[in-house]
PDB file of C-alpha atoms in Angstrom:
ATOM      1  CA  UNK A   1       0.000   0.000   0.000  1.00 52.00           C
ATOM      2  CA  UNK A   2       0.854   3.556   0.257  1.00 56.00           C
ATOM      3  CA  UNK A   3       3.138   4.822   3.010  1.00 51.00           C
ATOM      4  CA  UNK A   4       2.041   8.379   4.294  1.00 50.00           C
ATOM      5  CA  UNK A   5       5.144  10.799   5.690  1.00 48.00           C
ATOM      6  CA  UNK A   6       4.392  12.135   9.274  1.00 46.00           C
ATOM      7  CA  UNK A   7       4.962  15.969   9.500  1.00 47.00           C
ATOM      8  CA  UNK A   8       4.564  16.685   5.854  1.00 50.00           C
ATOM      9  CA  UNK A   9       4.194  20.397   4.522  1.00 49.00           C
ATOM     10  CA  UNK A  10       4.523  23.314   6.791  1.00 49.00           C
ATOM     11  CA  UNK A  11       2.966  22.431  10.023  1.00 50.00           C
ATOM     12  CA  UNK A  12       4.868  19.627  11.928  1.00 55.00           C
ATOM     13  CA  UNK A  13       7.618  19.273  14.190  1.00 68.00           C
ATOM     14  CA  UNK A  14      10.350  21.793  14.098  1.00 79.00           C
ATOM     15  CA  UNK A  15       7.436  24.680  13.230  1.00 85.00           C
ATOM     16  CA  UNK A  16       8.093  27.806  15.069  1.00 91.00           C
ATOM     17  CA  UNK A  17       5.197  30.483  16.029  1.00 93.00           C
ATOM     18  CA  UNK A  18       6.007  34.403  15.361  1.00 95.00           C
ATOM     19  CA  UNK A  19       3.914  37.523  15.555  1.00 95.00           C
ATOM     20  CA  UNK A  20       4.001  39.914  12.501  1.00 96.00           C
ATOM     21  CA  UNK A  21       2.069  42.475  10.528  1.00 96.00           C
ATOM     22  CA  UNK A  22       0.679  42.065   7.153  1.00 96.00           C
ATOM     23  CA  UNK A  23       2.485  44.194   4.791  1.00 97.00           C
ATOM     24  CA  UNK A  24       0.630  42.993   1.280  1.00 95.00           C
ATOM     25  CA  UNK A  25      -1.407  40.955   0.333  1.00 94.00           C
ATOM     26  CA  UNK A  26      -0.687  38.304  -2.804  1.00 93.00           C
ATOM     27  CA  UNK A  27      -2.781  35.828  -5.040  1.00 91.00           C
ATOM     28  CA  UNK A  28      -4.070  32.599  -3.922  1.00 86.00           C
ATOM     29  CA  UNK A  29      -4.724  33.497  -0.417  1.00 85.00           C
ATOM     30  CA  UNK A  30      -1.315  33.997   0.209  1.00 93.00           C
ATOM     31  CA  UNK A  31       0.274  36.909   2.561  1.00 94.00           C
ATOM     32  CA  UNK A  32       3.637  38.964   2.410  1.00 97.00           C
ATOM     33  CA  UNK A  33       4.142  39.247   7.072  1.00 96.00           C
ATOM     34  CA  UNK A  34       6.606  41.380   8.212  1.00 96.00           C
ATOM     35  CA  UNK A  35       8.091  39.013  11.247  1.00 95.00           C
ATOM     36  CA  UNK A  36      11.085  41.624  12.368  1.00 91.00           C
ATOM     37  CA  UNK A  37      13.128  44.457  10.788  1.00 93.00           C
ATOM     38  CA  UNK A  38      13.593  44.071   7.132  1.00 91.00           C
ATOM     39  CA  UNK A  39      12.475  40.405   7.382  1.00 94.00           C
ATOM     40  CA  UNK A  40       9.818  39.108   5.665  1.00 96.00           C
ATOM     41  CA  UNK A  41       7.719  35.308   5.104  1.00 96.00           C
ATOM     42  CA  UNK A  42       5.009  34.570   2.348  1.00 96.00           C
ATOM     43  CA  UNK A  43       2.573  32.386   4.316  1.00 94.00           C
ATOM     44  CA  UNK A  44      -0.875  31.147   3.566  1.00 91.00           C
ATOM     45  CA  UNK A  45      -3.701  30.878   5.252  1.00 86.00           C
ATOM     46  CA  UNK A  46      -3.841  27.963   8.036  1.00 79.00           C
ATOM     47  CA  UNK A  47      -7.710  27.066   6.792  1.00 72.00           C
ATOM     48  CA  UNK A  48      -9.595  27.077   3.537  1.00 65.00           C
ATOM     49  CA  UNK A  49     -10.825  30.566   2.220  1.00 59.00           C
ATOM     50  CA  UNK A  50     -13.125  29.320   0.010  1.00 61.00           C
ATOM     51  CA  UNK A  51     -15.094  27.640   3.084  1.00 68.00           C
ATOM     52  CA  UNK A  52     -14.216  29.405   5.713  1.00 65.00           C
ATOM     53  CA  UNK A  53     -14.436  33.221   4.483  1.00 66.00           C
ATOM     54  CA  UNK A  54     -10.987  34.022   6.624  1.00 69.00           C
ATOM     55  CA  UNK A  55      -9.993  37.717   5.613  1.00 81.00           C
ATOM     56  CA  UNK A  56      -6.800  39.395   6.730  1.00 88.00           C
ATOM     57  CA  UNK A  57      -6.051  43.302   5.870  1.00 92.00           C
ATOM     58  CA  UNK A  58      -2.716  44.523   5.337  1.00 96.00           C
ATOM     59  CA  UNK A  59      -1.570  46.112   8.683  1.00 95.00           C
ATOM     60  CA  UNK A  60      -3.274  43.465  10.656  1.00 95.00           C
ATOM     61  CA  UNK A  61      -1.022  41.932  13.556  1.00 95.00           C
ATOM     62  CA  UNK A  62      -1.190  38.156  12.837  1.00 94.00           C
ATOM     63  CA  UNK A  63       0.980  34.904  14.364  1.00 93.00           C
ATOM     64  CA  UNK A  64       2.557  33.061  11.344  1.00 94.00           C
ATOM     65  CA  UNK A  65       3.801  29.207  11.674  1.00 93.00           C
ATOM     66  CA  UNK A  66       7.341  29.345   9.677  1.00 93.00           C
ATOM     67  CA  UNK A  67       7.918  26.023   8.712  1.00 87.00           C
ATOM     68  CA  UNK A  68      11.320  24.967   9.918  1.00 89.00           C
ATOM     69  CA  UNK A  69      12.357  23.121   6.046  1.00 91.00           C
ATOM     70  CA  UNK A  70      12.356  26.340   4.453  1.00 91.00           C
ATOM     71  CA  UNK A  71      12.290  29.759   6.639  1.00 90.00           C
ATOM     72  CA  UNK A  72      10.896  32.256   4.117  1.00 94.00           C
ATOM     73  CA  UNK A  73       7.637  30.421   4.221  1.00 95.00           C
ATOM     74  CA  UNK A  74       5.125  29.768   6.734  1.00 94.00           C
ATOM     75  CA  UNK A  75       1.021  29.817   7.413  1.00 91.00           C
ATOM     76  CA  UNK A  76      -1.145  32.069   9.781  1.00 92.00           C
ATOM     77  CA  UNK A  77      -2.288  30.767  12.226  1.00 89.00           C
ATOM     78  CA  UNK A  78      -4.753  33.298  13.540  1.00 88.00           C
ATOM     79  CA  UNK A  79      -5.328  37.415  14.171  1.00 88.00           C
ATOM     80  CA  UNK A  80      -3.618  38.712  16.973  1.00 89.00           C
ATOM     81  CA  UNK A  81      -6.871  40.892  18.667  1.00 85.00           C
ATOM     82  CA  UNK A  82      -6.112  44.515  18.725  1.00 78.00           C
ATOM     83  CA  UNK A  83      -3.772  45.088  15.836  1.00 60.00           C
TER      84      UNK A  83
END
């Protein structure tokens, strides 16, 4: 049969949790997040869009999931309240 991998695609072991701001948003409910000075991530949105209506605005304080196989990417995990 087929074998599934554990810990495939960006959530998983090894993930790590940041806060950032939105700083533009791209195609295919994907996000440009500003996680420090000068450093940015293109992440996606942790659940589907199309079911789910999830909308983020750019300048809206978000925590992003950067997967730990490749650090320029990552998914949001939710809104930060307040930002």
């Amino acid at each position: 049969g087929r074998r599934r991998l554990s810990g495939r695609g960006v959530g998983g072991h090894g993930a790590v949790t940041v806060g950032g701001v939105v700083v533009e948003l791209l195609p295919r409910a994907l996000a440009k997040v500003e996680i420090g000075p000068g450093r940015h991530v293109v992440a996606h949105l942790a659940a589907d869009p199309r079911r789910n209506y999830v909308r983020v605005l750019v300048g809206e304080r978000v925590e992003v999931e950067i997967s730990p196989r490749d650090p320029g990417r990552g998914r949001l995990v939710r809104r930060v309240p307040g930002g």
